[in-house]
PDB file of C-alpha atoms in Angstrom:
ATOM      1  CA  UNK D   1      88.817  86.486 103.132  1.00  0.00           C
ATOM      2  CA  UNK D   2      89.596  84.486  99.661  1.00  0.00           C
ATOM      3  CA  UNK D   3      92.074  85.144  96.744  1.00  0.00           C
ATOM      4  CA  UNK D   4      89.083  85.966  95.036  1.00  0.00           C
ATOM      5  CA  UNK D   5      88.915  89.818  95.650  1.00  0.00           C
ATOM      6  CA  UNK D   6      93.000  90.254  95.336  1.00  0.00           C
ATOM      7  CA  UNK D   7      92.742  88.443  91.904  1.00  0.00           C
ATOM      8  CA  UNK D   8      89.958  90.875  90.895  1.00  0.00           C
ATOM      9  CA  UNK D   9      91.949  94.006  91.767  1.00  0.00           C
ATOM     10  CA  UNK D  10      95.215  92.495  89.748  1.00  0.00           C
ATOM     11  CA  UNK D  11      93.229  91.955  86.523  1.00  0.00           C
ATOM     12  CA  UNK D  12      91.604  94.974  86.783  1.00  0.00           C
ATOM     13  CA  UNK D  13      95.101  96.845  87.586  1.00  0.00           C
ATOM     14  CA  UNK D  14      96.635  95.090  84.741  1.00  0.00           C
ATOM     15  CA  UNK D  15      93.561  96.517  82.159  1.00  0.00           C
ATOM     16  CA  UNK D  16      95.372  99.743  83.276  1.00  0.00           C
ATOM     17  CA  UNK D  17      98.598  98.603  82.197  1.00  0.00           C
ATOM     18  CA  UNK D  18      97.907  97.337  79.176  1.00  0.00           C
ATOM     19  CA  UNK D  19      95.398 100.691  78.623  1.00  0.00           C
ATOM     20  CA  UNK D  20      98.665 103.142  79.099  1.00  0.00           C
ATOM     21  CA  UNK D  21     100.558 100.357  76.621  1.00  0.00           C
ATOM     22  CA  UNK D  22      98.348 100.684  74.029  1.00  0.00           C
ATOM     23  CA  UNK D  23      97.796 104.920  73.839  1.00  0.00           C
ATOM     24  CA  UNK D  24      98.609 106.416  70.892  1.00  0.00           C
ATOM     25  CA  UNK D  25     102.092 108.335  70.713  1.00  0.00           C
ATOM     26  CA  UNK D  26     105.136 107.440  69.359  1.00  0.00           C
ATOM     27  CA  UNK D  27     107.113 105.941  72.065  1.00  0.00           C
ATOM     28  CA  UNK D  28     107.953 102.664  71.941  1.00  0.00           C
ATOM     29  CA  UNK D  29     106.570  99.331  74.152  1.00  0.00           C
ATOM     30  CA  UNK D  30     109.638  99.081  76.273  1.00  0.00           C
ATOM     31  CA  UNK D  31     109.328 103.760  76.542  1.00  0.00           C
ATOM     32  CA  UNK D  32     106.058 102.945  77.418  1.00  0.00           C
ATOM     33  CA  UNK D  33     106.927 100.797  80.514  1.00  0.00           C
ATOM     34  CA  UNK D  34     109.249 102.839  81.800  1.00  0.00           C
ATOM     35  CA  UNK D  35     107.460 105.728  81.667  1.00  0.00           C
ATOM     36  CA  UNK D  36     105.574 103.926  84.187  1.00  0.00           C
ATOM     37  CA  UNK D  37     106.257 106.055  87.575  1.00  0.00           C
ATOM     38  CA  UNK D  38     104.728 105.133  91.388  1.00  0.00           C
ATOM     39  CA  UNK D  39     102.187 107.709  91.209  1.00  0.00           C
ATOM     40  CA  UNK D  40     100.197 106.280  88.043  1.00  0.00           C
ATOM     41  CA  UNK D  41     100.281 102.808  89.340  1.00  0.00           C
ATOM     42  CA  UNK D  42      99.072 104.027  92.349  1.00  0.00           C
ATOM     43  CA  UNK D  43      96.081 105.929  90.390  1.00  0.00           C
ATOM     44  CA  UNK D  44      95.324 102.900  88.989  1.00  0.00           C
ATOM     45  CA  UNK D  45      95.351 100.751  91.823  1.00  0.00           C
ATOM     46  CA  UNK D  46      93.169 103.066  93.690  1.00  0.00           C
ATOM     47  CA  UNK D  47      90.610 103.332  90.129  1.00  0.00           C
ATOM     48  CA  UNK D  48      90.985  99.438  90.232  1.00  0.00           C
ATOM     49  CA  UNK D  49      89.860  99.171  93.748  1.00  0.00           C
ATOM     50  CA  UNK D  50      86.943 101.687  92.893  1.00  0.00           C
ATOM     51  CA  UNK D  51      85.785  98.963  90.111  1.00  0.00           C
ATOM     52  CA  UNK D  52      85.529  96.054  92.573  1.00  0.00           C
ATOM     53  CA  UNK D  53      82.013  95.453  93.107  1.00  0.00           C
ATOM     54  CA  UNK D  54      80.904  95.260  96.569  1.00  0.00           C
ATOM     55  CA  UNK D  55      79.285  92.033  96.243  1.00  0.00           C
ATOM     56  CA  UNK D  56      82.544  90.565  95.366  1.00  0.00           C
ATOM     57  CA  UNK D  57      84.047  91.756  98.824  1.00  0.00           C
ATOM     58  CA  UNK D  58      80.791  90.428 100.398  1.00  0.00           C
ATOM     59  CA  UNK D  59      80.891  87.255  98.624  1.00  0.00           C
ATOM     60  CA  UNK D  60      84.851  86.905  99.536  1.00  0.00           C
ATOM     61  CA  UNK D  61      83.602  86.819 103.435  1.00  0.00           C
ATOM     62  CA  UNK D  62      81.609  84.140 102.622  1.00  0.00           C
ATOM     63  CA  UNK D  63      84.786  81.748 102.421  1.00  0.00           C
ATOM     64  CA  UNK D  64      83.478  79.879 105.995  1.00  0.00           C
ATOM     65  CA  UNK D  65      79.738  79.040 103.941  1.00  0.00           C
ATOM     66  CA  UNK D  66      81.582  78.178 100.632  1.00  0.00           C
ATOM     67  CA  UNK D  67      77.722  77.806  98.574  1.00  0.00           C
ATOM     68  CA  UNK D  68      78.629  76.381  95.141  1.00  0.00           C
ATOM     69  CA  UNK D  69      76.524  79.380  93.987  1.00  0.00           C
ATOM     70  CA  UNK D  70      79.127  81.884  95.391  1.00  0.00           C
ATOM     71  CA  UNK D  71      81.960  79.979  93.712  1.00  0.00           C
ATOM     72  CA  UNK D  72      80.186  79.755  90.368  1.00  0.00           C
ATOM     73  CA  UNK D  73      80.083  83.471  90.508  1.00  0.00           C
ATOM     74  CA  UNK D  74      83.317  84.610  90.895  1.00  0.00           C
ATOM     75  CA  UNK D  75      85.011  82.175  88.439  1.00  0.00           C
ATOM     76  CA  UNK D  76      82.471  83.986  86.119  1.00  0.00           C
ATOM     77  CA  UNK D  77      83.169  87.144  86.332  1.00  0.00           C
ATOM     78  CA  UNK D  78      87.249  86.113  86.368  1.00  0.00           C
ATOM     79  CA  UNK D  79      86.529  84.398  83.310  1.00  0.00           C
ATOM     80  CA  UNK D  80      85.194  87.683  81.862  1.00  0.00           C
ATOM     81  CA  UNK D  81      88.277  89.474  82.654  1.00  0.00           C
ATOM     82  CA  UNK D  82      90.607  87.046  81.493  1.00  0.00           C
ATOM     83  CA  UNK D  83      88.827  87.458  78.232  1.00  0.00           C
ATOM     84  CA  UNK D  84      89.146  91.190  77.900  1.00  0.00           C
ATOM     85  CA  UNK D  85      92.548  90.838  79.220  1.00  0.00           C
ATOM     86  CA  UNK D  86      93.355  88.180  76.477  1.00  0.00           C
ATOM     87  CA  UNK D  87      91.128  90.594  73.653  1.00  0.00           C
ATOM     88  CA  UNK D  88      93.130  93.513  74.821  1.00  0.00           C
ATOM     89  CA  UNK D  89      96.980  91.665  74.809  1.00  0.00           C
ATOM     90  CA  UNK D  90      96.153  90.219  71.164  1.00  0.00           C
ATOM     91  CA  UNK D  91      95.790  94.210  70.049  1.00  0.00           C
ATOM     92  CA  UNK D  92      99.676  94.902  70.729  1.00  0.00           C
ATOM     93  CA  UNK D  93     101.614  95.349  68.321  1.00  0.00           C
ATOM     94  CA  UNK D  94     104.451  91.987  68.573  1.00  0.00           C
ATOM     95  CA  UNK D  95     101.294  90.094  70.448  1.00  0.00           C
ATOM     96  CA  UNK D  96      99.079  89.478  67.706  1.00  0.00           C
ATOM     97  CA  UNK D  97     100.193  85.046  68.429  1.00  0.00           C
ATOM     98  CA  UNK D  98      99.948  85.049  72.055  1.00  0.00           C
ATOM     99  CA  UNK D  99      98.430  82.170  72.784  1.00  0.00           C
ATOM    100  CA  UNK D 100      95.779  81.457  75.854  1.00  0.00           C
ATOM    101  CA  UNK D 101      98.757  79.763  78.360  1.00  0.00           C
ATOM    102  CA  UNK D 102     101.217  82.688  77.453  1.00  0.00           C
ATOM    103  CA  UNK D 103      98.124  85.252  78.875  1.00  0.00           C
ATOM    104  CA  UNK D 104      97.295  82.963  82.028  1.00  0.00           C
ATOM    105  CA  UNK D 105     100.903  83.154  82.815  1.00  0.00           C
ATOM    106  CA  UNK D 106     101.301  86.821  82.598  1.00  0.00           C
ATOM    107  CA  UNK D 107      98.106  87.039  84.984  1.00  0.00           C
ATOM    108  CA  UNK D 108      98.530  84.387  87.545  1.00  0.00           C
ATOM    109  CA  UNK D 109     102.291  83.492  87.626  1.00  0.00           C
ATOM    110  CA  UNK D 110     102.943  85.538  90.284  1.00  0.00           C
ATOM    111  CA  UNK D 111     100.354  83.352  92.710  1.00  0.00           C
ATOM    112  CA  UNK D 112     102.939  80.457  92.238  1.00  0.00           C
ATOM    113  CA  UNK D 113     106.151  82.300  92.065  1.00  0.00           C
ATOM    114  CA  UNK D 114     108.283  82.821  95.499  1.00  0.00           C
ATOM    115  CA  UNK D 115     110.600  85.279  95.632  1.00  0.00           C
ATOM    116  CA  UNK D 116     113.963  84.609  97.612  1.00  0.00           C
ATOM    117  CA  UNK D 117     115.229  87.596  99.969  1.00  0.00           C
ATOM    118  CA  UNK D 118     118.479  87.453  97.373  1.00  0.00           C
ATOM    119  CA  UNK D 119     116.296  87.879  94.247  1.00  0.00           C
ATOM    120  CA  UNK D 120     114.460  91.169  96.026  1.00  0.00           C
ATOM    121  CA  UNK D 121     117.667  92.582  96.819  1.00  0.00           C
ATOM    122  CA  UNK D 122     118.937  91.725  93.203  1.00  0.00           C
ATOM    123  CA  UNK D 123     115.832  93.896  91.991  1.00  0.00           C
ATOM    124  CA  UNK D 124     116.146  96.591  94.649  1.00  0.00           C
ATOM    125  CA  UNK D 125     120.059  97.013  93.468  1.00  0.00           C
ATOM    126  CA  UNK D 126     118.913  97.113  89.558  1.00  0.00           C
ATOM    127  CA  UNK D 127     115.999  99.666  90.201  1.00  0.00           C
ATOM    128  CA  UNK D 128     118.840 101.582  91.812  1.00  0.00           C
ATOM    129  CA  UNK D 129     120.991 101.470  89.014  1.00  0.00           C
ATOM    130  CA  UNK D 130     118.135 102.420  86.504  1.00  0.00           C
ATOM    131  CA  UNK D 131     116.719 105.232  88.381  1.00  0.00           C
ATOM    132  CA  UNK D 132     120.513 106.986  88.319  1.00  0.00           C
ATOM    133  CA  UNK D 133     120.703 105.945  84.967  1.00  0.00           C
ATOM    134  CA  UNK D 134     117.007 107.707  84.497  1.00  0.00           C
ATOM    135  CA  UNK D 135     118.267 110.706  86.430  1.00  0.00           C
ATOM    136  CA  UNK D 136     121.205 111.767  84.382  1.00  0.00           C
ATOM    137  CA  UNK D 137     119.220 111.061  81.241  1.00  0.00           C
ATOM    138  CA  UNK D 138     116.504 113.608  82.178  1.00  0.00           C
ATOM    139  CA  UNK D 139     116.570 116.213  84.410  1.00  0.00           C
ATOM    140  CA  UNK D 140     112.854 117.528  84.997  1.00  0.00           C
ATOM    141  CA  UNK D 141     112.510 120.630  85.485  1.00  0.00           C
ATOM    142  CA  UNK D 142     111.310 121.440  89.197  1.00  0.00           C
ATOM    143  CA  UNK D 143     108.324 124.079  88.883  1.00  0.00           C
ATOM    144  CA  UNK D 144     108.506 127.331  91.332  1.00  0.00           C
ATOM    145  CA  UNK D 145     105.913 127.919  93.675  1.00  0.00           C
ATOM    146  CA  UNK D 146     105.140 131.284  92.220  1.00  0.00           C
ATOM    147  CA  UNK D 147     104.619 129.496  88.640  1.00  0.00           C
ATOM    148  CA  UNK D 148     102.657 127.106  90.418  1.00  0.00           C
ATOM    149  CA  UNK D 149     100.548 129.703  91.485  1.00  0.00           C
ATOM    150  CA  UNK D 150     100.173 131.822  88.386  1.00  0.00           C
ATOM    151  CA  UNK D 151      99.187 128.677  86.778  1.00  0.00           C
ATOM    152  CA  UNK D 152      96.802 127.990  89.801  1.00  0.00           C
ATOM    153  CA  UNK D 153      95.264 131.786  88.851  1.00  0.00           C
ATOM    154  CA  UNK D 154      94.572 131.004  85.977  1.00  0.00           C
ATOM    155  CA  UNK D 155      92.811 127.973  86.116  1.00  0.00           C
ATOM    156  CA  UNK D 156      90.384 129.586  88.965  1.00  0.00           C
ATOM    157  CA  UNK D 157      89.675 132.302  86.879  1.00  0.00           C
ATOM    158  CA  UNK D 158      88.821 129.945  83.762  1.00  0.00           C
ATOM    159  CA  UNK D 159      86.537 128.112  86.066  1.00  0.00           C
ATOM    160  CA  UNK D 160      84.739 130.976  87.652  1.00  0.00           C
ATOM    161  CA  UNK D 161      84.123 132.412  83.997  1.00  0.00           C
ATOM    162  CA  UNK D 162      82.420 128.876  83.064  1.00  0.00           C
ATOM    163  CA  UNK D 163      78.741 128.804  83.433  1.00  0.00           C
ATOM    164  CA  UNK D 164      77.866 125.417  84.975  1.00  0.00           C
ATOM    165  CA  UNK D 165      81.060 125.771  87.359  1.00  0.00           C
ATOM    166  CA  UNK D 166      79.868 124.772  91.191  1.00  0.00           C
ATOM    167  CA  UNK D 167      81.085 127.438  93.656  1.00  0.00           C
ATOM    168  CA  UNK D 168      82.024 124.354  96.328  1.00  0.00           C
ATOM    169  CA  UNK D 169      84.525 123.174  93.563  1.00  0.00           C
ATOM    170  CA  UNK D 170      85.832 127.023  93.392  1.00  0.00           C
ATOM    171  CA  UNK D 171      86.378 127.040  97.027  1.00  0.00           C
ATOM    172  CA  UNK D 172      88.204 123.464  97.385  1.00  0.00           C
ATOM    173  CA  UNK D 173      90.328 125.146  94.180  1.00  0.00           C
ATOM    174  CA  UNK D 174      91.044 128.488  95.985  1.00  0.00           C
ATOM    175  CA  UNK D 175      91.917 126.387  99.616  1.00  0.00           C
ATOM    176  CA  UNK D 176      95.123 124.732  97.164  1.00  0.00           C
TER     177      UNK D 176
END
C-alpha cells in the first residue's frame, strides 16, 4: 500500500484542525489548541477516515501496476486538498501572508522529519509538565452517576415526545 491513502487521511484530519481553529468564540488561537483533548482528535480521525473514498484505498493497492492513470488521480485530488487547506489557513486571523511553501510545510514536513528517541522523550516530559500545569488550573467537575442519569431521563423522555423519533433509537438510548 502507497503514501497515498495516509496523506489523504492527514489533510483531511488537518481540515478538522483548522475547522475547530477557526469557530467562533472568544478564545484565543493558542486557547484554541489546547483545548484540543485525545477524544476530539480521535473524532476527527475516525470522521477523516469516513471521508476517504474507497477508490482511493483501491487505487493505493494498485502500487505493484503503477498505471500513469492511477497516479494522475491521486495527485489530483491531493492537489484539491492542498487548495482548500491553503483557502482555509489564509482565513486565520495572523495568516492572512502565508505563502504556498509555508502551507506545504505545515502539511508534509512531517514525511521528512525523523524524530530521535531523545526528542520523544523531551515531548513526553513537556506534555507531562503541561497536563499538571492544566490540572491545577482547572479542576472539572466529575458528574455523578445519578446526575448522569437524571440527565439521561430526560433526554429519553424528550425523544419519545418527538414525533418522527424511531423506537430502535429509543431502545439503543434506554440500553445506556
Amino acid at each position: 500500500m502507497d503514501q497515498g491513502v495516509i496523506n489523504d487521511l492527514k489533510l483531511k484530519y488537518r481540515k478538522f484542525i483548522l475547522a475547530h481553529v477557526l469557530e467562533k468564540d472568544a478564545a484565543s488561537l493558542i486557547q484554541k489548541i489546547k483545548k484540543i483533548d485525545v477524544k476530539s482528535a480521535m473524532y476527527w480521525l475516525a470522521a477523516s477516515w469516513e471521508k476517504i473514498k474507497p477508490e482511493t484505498i483501491k487505487n493505493s493497492w494498485h502500487n505493484i501496476l503503477t498505471t500513469k492513470d492511477i497516479k494522475d488521480n491521486n495527485k489530483k485530488k491531493e492537489n484539491q486538498d492542498h487548495f482548500e487547506i491553503k483557502y482555509t489557513v489564509l482565513k486565520l486571523s495572523g495568516c492572512e501572508e502565508a505563502t504556498d511553501n509555508c502551507i506545504k510545510e505545515w502539511l508534509y514536513g512531517d514525511e521528512e522529519e525523523e524524530i530521535t528517541d531523545d526528542a520523544i522523550s523531551c515531548m513526553i516530559t513537556e506534555e507531562e509538565i503541561d497536563e499538571t500545569e492544566d490540572l491545577n488550573d482547572e479542576r472539572e467537575k466529575i458528574i455523578s452517576h445519578a446526575e448522569d442519569m437524571a440527565v439521561l431521563d430526560v433526554v429519553l423522555r424528550y425523544i419519545e415526545q418527538q414525533p418522527d423519533a424511531l423506537s430502535h433509537n429509543v431502545l439503543v438510548l434506554k440500553s445506556l
